[in-house]
mmCIF file with all atom_site columns, C-alpha atoms in Angstrom:
data_model
loop_
_atom_site.group_PDB
_atom_site.id
_atom_site.type_symbol
_atom_site.label_atom_id
_atom_site.label_alt_id
_atom_site.label_comp_id
_atom_site.label_asym_id
_atom_site.label_entity_id
_atom_site.label_seq_id
_atom_site.pdbx_PDB_ins_code
_atom_site.Cartn_x
_atom_site.Cartn_y
_atom_site.Cartn_z
_atom_site.occupancy
_atom_site.B_iso_or_equiv
_atom_site.pdbx_formal_charge
_atom_site.auth_seq_id
_atom_site.auth_comp_id
_atom_site.auth_asym_id
_atom_site.auth_atom_id
_atom_site.pdbx_PDB_model_num
ATOM 1   C CA . UNK A 1 1   ? 213.912 264.788 78.917 1.00 38.00 ? 1   UNK A CA 1
ATOM 2   C CA . UNK A 1 2   ? 214.027 262.959 75.150 1.00 43.00 ? 2   UNK A CA 1
ATOM 3   C CA . UNK A 1 3   ? 211.760 264.379 72.672 1.00 43.00 ? 3   UNK A CA 1
ATOM 4   C CA . UNK A 1 4   ? 210.198 261.423 70.140 1.00 43.00 ? 4   UNK A CA 1
ATOM 5   C CA . UNK A 1 5   ? 211.828 261.270 67.375 1.00 48.00 ? 5   UNK A CA 1
ATOM 6   C CA . UNK A 1 6   ? 210.217 257.828 65.341 1.00 51.00 ? 6   UNK A CA 1
ATOM 7   C CA . UNK A 1 7   ? 206.627 257.391 66.681 1.00 49.00 ? 7   UNK A CA 1
ATOM 8   C CA . UNK A 1 8   ? 206.708 254.011 64.553 1.00 50.00 ? 8   UNK A CA 1
ATOM 9   C CA . UNK A 1 9   ? 209.905 252.183 65.819 1.00 49.00 ? 9   UNK A CA 1
ATOM 10  C CA . UNK A 1 10  ? 208.689 253.177 69.550 1.00 47.00 ? 10  UNK A CA 1
ATOM 11  C CA . UNK A 1 11  ? 205.718 250.855 68.952 1.00 54.00 ? 11  UNK A CA 1
ATOM 12  C CA . UNK A 1 12  ? 207.010 248.206 67.232 1.00 60.00 ? 12  UNK A CA 1
ATOM 13  C CA . UNK A 1 13  ? 210.060 247.671 69.321 1.00 72.00 ? 13  UNK A CA 1
ATOM 14  C CA . UNK A 1 14  ? 208.967 245.012 71.345 1.00 81.00 ? 14  UNK A CA 1
ATOM 15  C CA . UNK A 1 15  ? 210.274 244.718 75.148 1.00 84.00 ? 15  UNK A CA 1
ATOM 16  C CA . UNK A 1 16  ? 212.531 241.469 74.621 1.00 87.00 ? 16  UNK A CA 1
ATOM 17  C CA . UNK A 1 17  ? 214.157 243.038 71.655 1.00 91.00 ? 17  UNK A CA 1
ATOM 18  C CA . UNK A 1 18  ? 215.055 245.779 73.095 1.00 90.00 ? 18  UNK A CA 1
ATOM 19  C CA . UNK A 1 19  ? 216.677 244.193 76.175 1.00 91.00 ? 19  UNK A CA 1
ATOM 20  C CA . UNK A 1 20  ? 218.267 241.768 73.018 1.00 93.00 ? 20  UNK A CA 1
ATOM 21  C CA . UNK A 1 21  ? 219.136 245.078 71.936 1.00 94.00 ? 21  UNK A CA 1
ATOM 22  C CA . UNK A 1 22  ? 220.486 246.651 75.168 1.00 94.00 ? 22  UNK A CA 1
ATOM 23  C CA . UNK A 1 23  ? 222.015 242.816 75.937 1.00 95.00 ? 23  UNK A CA 1
ATOM 24  C CA . UNK A 1 24  ? 224.288 243.448 72.127 1.00 96.00 ? 24  UNK A CA 1
ATOM 25  C CA . UNK A 1 25  ? 225.419 246.812 73.017 1.00 97.00 ? 25  UNK A CA 1
ATOM 26  C CA . UNK A 1 26  ? 227.280 245.816 76.796 1.00 96.00 ? 26  UNK A CA 1
ATOM 27  C CA . UNK A 1 27  ? 228.825 243.310 74.841 1.00 97.00 ? 27  UNK A CA 1
ATOM 28  C CA . UNK A 1 28  ? 229.666 245.190 71.361 1.00 97.00 ? 28  UNK A CA 1
ATOM 29  C CA . UNK A 1 29  ? 231.520 247.508 74.842 1.00 97.00 ? 29  UNK A CA 1
ATOM 30  C CA . UNK A 1 30  ? 232.800 244.860 76.758 1.00 97.00 ? 30  UNK A CA 1
ATOM 31  C CA . UNK A 1 31  ? 235.058 243.848 73.349 1.00 97.00 ? 31  UNK A CA 1
ATOM 32  C CA . UNK A 1 32  ? 235.729 247.945 72.719 1.00 97.00 ? 32  UNK A CA 1
ATOM 33  C CA . UNK A 1 33  ? 237.177 247.904 76.125 1.00 97.00 ? 33  UNK A CA 1
ATOM 34  C CA . UNK A 1 34  ? 239.271 245.242 75.364 1.00 97.00 ? 34  UNK A CA 1
ATOM 35  C CA . UNK A 1 35  ? 240.074 246.418 71.834 1.00 97.00 ? 35  UNK A CA 1
ATOM 36  C CA . UNK A 1 36  ? 241.293 249.935 73.130 1.00 97.00 ? 36  UNK A CA 1
ATOM 37  C CA . UNK A 1 37  ? 243.353 248.423 75.723 1.00 97.00 ? 37  UNK A CA 1
ATOM 38  C CA . UNK A 1 38  ? 244.802 246.523 72.459 1.00 96.00 ? 38  UNK A CA 1
ATOM 39  C CA . UNK A 1 39  ? 245.215 249.498 70.443 1.00 96.00 ? 39  UNK A CA 1
ATOM 40  C CA . UNK A 1 40  ? 246.740 251.208 73.954 1.00 95.00 ? 40  UNK A CA 1
ATOM 41  C CA . UNK A 1 41  ? 248.777 248.833 73.322 1.00 94.00 ? 41  UNK A CA 1
ATOM 42  C CA . UNK A 1 42  ? 249.848 248.604 70.223 1.00 93.00 ? 42  UNK A CA 1
ATOM 43  C CA . UNK A 1 43  ? 251.087 252.930 70.867 1.00 91.00 ? 43  UNK A CA 1
ATOM 44  C CA . UNK A 1 44  ? 252.995 252.053 72.996 1.00 90.00 ? 44  UNK A CA 1
ATOM 45  C CA . UNK A 1 45  ? 254.765 249.514 70.989 1.00 89.00 ? 45  UNK A CA 1
ATOM 46  C CA . UNK A 1 46  ? 255.007 252.098 67.433 1.00 87.00 ? 46  UNK A CA 1
ATOM 47  C CA . UNK A 1 47  ? 255.649 254.974 70.315 1.00 82.00 ? 47  UNK A CA 1
ATOM 48  C CA . UNK A 1 48  ? 259.054 255.953 69.118 1.00 83.00 ? 48  UNK A CA 1
ATOM 49  C CA . UNK A 1 49  ? 258.512 255.803 65.573 1.00 84.00 ? 49  UNK A CA 1
ATOM 50  C CA . UNK A 1 50  ? 254.969 257.406 66.210 1.00 81.00 ? 50  UNK A CA 1
ATOM 51  C CA . UNK A 1 51  ? 257.315 260.182 67.290 1.00 83.00 ? 51  UNK A CA 1
ATOM 52  C CA . UNK A 1 52  ? 259.156 260.806 64.638 1.00 86.00 ? 52  UNK A CA 1
ATOM 53  C CA . UNK A 1 53  ? 259.057 263.764 62.958 1.00 88.00 ? 53  UNK A CA 1
ATOM 54  C CA . UNK A 1 54  ? 257.560 262.149 59.966 1.00 88.00 ? 54  UNK A CA 1
ATOM 55  C CA . UNK A 1 55  ? 254.723 260.805 61.738 1.00 88.00 ? 55  UNK A CA 1
ATOM 56  C CA . UNK A 1 56  ? 254.443 263.369 64.902 1.00 90.00 ? 56  UNK A CA 1
ATOM 57  C CA . UNK A 1 57  ? 251.247 265.204 64.365 1.00 91.00 ? 57  UNK A CA 1
ATOM 58  C CA . UNK A 1 58  ? 248.859 262.560 62.706 1.00 91.00 ? 58  UNK A CA 1
ATOM 59  C CA . UNK A 1 59  ? 250.787 259.872 66.205 1.00 90.00 ? 59  UNK A CA 1
ATOM 60  C CA . UNK A 1 60  ? 249.798 262.377 68.576 1.00 91.00 ? 60  UNK A CA 1
ATOM 61  C CA . UNK A 1 61  ? 245.961 263.230 67.526 1.00 93.00 ? 61  UNK A CA 1
ATOM 62  C CA . UNK A 1 62  ? 245.885 259.589 67.299 1.00 94.00 ? 62  UNK A CA 1
ATOM 63  C CA . UNK A 1 63  ? 246.924 259.392 71.309 1.00 93.00 ? 63  UNK A CA 1
ATOM 64  C CA . UNK A 1 64  ? 244.538 261.864 72.250 1.00 96.00 ? 64  UNK A CA 1
ATOM 65  C CA . UNK A 1 65  ? 241.255 260.514 70.213 1.00 96.00 ? 65  UNK A CA 1
ATOM 66  C CA . UNK A 1 66  ? 241.668 257.061 71.262 1.00 96.00 ? 66  UNK A CA 1
ATOM 67  C CA . UNK A 1 67  ? 241.991 258.415 75.106 1.00 96.00 ? 67  UNK A CA 1
ATOM 68  C CA . UNK A 1 68  ? 239.269 260.496 74.533 1.00 97.00 ? 68  UNK A CA 1
ATOM 69  C CA . UNK A 1 69  ? 236.824 257.973 72.786 1.00 97.00 ? 69  UNK A CA 1
ATOM 70  C CA . UNK A 1 70  ? 238.375 255.474 76.222 1.00 96.00 ? 70  UNK A CA 1
ATOM 71  C CA . UNK A 1 71  ? 237.120 257.370 79.185 1.00 97.00 ? 71  UNK A CA 1
ATOM 72  C CA . UNK A 1 72  ? 233.483 256.966 76.681 1.00 97.00 ? 72  UNK A CA 1
ATOM 73  C CA . UNK A 1 73  ? 233.308 253.659 77.023 1.00 97.00 ? 73  UNK A CA 1
ATOM 74  C CA . UNK A 1 74  ? 232.951 252.994 80.563 1.00 97.00 ? 74  UNK A CA 1
ATOM 75  C CA . UNK A 1 75  ? 230.127 255.562 81.088 1.00 97.00 ? 75  UNK A CA 1
ATOM 76  C CA . UNK A 1 76  ? 227.923 254.408 77.929 1.00 97.00 ? 76  UNK A CA 1
ATOM 77  C CA . UNK A 1 77  ? 227.855 249.926 79.152 1.00 97.00 ? 77  UNK A CA 1
ATOM 78  C CA . UNK A 1 78  ? 227.155 252.391 82.470 1.00 97.00 ? 78  UNK A CA 1
ATOM 79  C CA . UNK A 1 79  ? 223.953 253.659 80.627 1.00 96.00 ? 79  UNK A CA 1
ATOM 80  C CA . UNK A 1 80  ? 223.016 250.855 78.725 1.00 96.00 ? 80  UNK A CA 1
ATOM 81  C CA . UNK A 1 81  ? 223.344 248.891 81.757 1.00 95.00 ? 81  UNK A CA 1
ATOM 82  C CA . UNK A 1 82  ? 220.590 251.446 83.494 1.00 94.00 ? 82  UNK A CA 1
ATOM 83  C CA . UNK A 1 83  ? 218.244 251.746 80.607 1.00 94.00 ? 83  UNK A CA 1
ATOM 84  C CA . UNK A 1 84  ? 218.194 247.827 80.908 1.00 91.00 ? 84  UNK A CA 1
ATOM 85  C CA . UNK A 1 85  ? 217.187 248.015 83.907 1.00 90.00 ? 85  UNK A CA 1
ATOM 86  C CA . UNK A 1 86  ? 214.774 250.811 82.962 1.00 88.00 ? 86  UNK A CA 1
ATOM 87  C CA . UNK A 1 87  ? 213.033 248.299 80.752 1.00 85.00 ? 87  UNK A CA 1
ATOM 88  C CA . UNK A 1 88  ? 211.267 247.284 83.488 1.00 80.00 ? 88  UNK A CA 1
ATOM 89  C CA . UNK A 1 89  ? 208.974 249.944 83.414 1.00 74.00 ? 89  UNK A CA 1
ATOM 90  C CA . UNK A 1 90  ? 207.450 247.740 79.675 1.00 78.00 ? 90  UNK A CA 1
ATOM 91  C CA . UNK A 1 91  ? 206.767 244.761 81.749 1.00 77.00 ? 91  UNK A CA 1
ATOM 92  C CA . UNK A 1 92  ? 205.731 245.261 85.432 1.00 73.00 ? 92  UNK A CA 1
ATOM 93  C CA . UNK A 1 93  ? 202.425 245.600 84.402 1.00 73.00 ? 93  UNK A CA 1
ATOM 94  C CA . UNK A 1 94  ? 201.216 248.771 85.840 1.00 73.00 ? 94  UNK A CA 1
ATOM 95  C CA . UNK A 1 95  ? 199.487 250.970 83.108 1.00 73.00 ? 95  UNK A CA 1
ATOM 96  C CA . UNK A 1 96  ? 201.945 253.758 83.312 1.00 74.00 ? 96  UNK A CA 1
ATOM 97  C CA . UNK A 1 97  ? 202.128 255.367 79.399 1.00 74.00 ? 97  UNK A CA 1
ATOM 98  C CA . UNK A 1 98  ? 204.535 258.581 79.700 1.00 82.00 ? 98  UNK A CA 1
ATOM 99  C CA . UNK A 1 99  ? 207.332 256.572 81.371 1.00 80.00 ? 99  UNK A CA 1
ATOM 100 C CA . UNK A 1 100 ? 206.670 253.864 78.607 1.00 80.00 ? 100 UNK A CA 1
ATOM 101 C CA . UNK A 1 101 ? 207.155 256.104 76.384 1.00 84.00 ? 101 UNK A CA 1
ATOM 102 C CA . UNK A 1 102 ? 210.038 257.472 77.377 1.00 87.00 ? 102 UNK A CA 1
ATOM 103 C CA . UNK A 1 103 ? 211.735 254.392 78.122 1.00 85.00 ? 103 UNK A CA 1
ATOM 104 C CA . UNK A 1 104 ? 211.459 253.419 73.822 1.00 87.00 ? 104 UNK A CA 1
ATOM 105 C CA . UNK A 1 105 ? 212.602 256.417 73.198 1.00 89.00 ? 105 UNK A CA 1
ATOM 106 C CA . UNK A 1 106 ? 215.708 256.930 75.143 1.00 91.00 ? 106 UNK A CA 1
ATOM 107 C CA . UNK A 1 107 ? 215.950 253.031 73.499 1.00 93.00 ? 107 UNK A CA 1
ATOM 108 C CA . UNK A 1 108 ? 215.898 254.443 70.576 1.00 92.00 ? 108 UNK A CA 1
ATOM 109 C CA . UNK A 1 109 ? 218.531 257.702 71.613 1.00 94.00 ? 109 UNK A CA 1
ATOM 110 C CA . UNK A 1 110 ? 220.769 255.106 73.192 1.00 95.00 ? 110 UNK A CA 1
ATOM 111 C CA . UNK A 1 111 ? 220.635 252.691 69.309 1.00 95.00 ? 111 UNK A CA 1
ATOM 112 C CA . UNK A 1 112 ? 222.072 256.717 67.576 1.00 95.00 ? 112 UNK A CA 1
ATOM 113 C CA . UNK A 1 113 ? 224.243 256.912 69.889 1.00 97.00 ? 113 UNK A CA 1
ATOM 114 C CA . UNK A 1 114 ? 226.599 253.548 70.693 1.00 97.00 ? 114 UNK A CA 1
ATOM 115 C CA . UNK A 1 115 ? 225.827 253.234 66.573 1.00 96.00 ? 115 UNK A CA 1
ATOM 116 C CA . UNK A 1 116 ? 227.609 256.887 66.416 1.00 97.00 ? 116 UNK A CA 1
ATOM 117 C CA . UNK A 1 117 ? 229.909 256.031 68.954 1.00 97.00 ? 117 UNK A CA 1
ATOM 118 C CA . UNK A 1 118 ? 231.373 252.380 67.595 1.00 97.00 ? 118 UNK A CA 1
ATOM 119 C CA . UNK A 1 119 ? 231.540 254.054 64.649 1.00 97.00 ? 119 UNK A CA 1
ATOM 120 C CA . UNK A 1 120 ? 234.393 256.997 65.076 1.00 97.00 ? 120 UNK A CA 1
ATOM 121 C CA . UNK A 1 121 ? 236.065 254.203 67.277 1.00 97.00 ? 121 UNK A CA 1
ATOM 122 C CA . UNK A 1 122 ? 235.873 252.090 64.026 1.00 97.00 ? 122 UNK A CA 1
ATOM 123 C CA . UNK A 1 123 ? 237.257 255.456 61.843 1.00 97.00 ? 123 UNK A CA 1
ATOM 124 C CA . UNK A 1 124 ? 239.855 255.598 65.097 1.00 97.00 ? 124 UNK A CA 1
ATOM 125 C CA . UNK A 1 125 ? 240.949 251.995 64.866 1.00 96.00 ? 125 UNK A CA 1
ATOM 126 C CA . UNK A 1 126 ? 241.486 252.024 61.507 1.00 96.00 ? 126 UNK A CA 1
ATOM 127 C CA . UNK A 1 127 ? 243.708 255.592 61.305 1.00 95.00 ? 127 UNK A CA 1
ATOM 128 C CA . UNK A 1 128 ? 245.763 253.590 63.478 1.00 95.00 ? 128 UNK A CA 1
ATOM 129 C CA . UNK A 1 129 ? 246.284 250.341 61.913 1.00 95.00 ? 129 UNK A CA 1
ATOM 130 C CA . UNK A 1 130 ? 247.003 252.664 58.546 1.00 94.00 ? 130 UNK A CA 1
ATOM 131 C CA . UNK A 1 131 ? 249.901 254.488 60.203 1.00 92.00 ? 131 UNK A CA 1
ATOM 132 C CA . UNK A 1 132 ? 251.604 251.222 62.126 1.00 92.00 ? 132 UNK A CA 1
ATOM 133 C CA . UNK A 1 133 ? 250.923 249.555 58.810 1.00 92.00 ? 133 UNK A CA 1
ATOM 134 C CA . UNK A 1 134 ? 253.053 252.109 56.683 1.00 90.00 ? 134 UNK A CA 1
ATOM 135 C CA . UNK A 1 135 ? 255.893 252.259 59.518 1.00 89.00 ? 135 UNK A CA 1
ATOM 136 C CA . UNK A 1 136 ? 255.640 248.764 59.613 1.00 88.00 ? 136 UNK A CA 1
ATOM 137 C CA . UNK A 1 137 ? 256.435 248.147 55.771 1.00 88.00 ? 137 UNK A CA 1
ATOM 138 C CA . UNK A 1 138 ? 259.238 251.404 56.318 1.00 85.00 ? 138 UNK A CA 1
ATOM 139 C CA . UNK A 1 139 ? 260.861 249.068 59.340 1.00 79.00 ? 139 UNK A CA 1
ATOM 140 C CA . UNK A 1 140 ? 260.907 246.436 56.895 1.00 75.00 ? 140 UNK A CA 1
ATOM 141 C CA . UNK A 1 141 ? 262.048 248.282 53.859 1.00 72.00 ? 141 UNK A CA 1
ATOM 142 C CA . UNK A 1 142 ? 264.958 249.171 56.130 1.00 69.00 ? 142 UNK A CA 1
ATOM 143 C CA . UNK A 1 143 ? 265.623 245.789 57.307 1.00 62.00 ? 143 UNK A CA 1
ATOM 144 C CA . UNK A 1 144 ? 265.728 244.313 53.672 1.00 62.00 ? 144 UNK A CA 1
ATOM 145 C CA . UNK A 1 145 ? 268.658 247.171 53.044 1.00 60.00 ? 145 UNK A CA 1
ATOM 146 C CA . UNK A 1 146 ? 271.134 245.889 56.006 1.00 59.00 ? 146 UNK A CA 1
#
């Protein structure tokens, strides 16, 4: 059961706009899936240095978060795909007011979840980039001293 959080939002969103939202979310999530693979490769490339005493705790935390967030991408893709299919309730010509409100409320809830998830992913990506950047600077400084 979905709670109706903002009735005005639910009323003005048309089915075409909700379909566009769902298509955009699908595209963004599929991109995150590819980006997640890249981040795992990056983590693997710097694994030895991330395992050093200086970076161990942070590297371990990032690796765990990356694993958790990676496991969430596919279920979000499935949820968006399913929701996109449910939008048919709004255009099938059958008067189903409860089902229509439910689909619209689900859309709003899904919007909030996707925005939050993408934000979490970007924060994690930034953490990893900052640590890798530090490691690269240290490696470059050591290389220049030789």
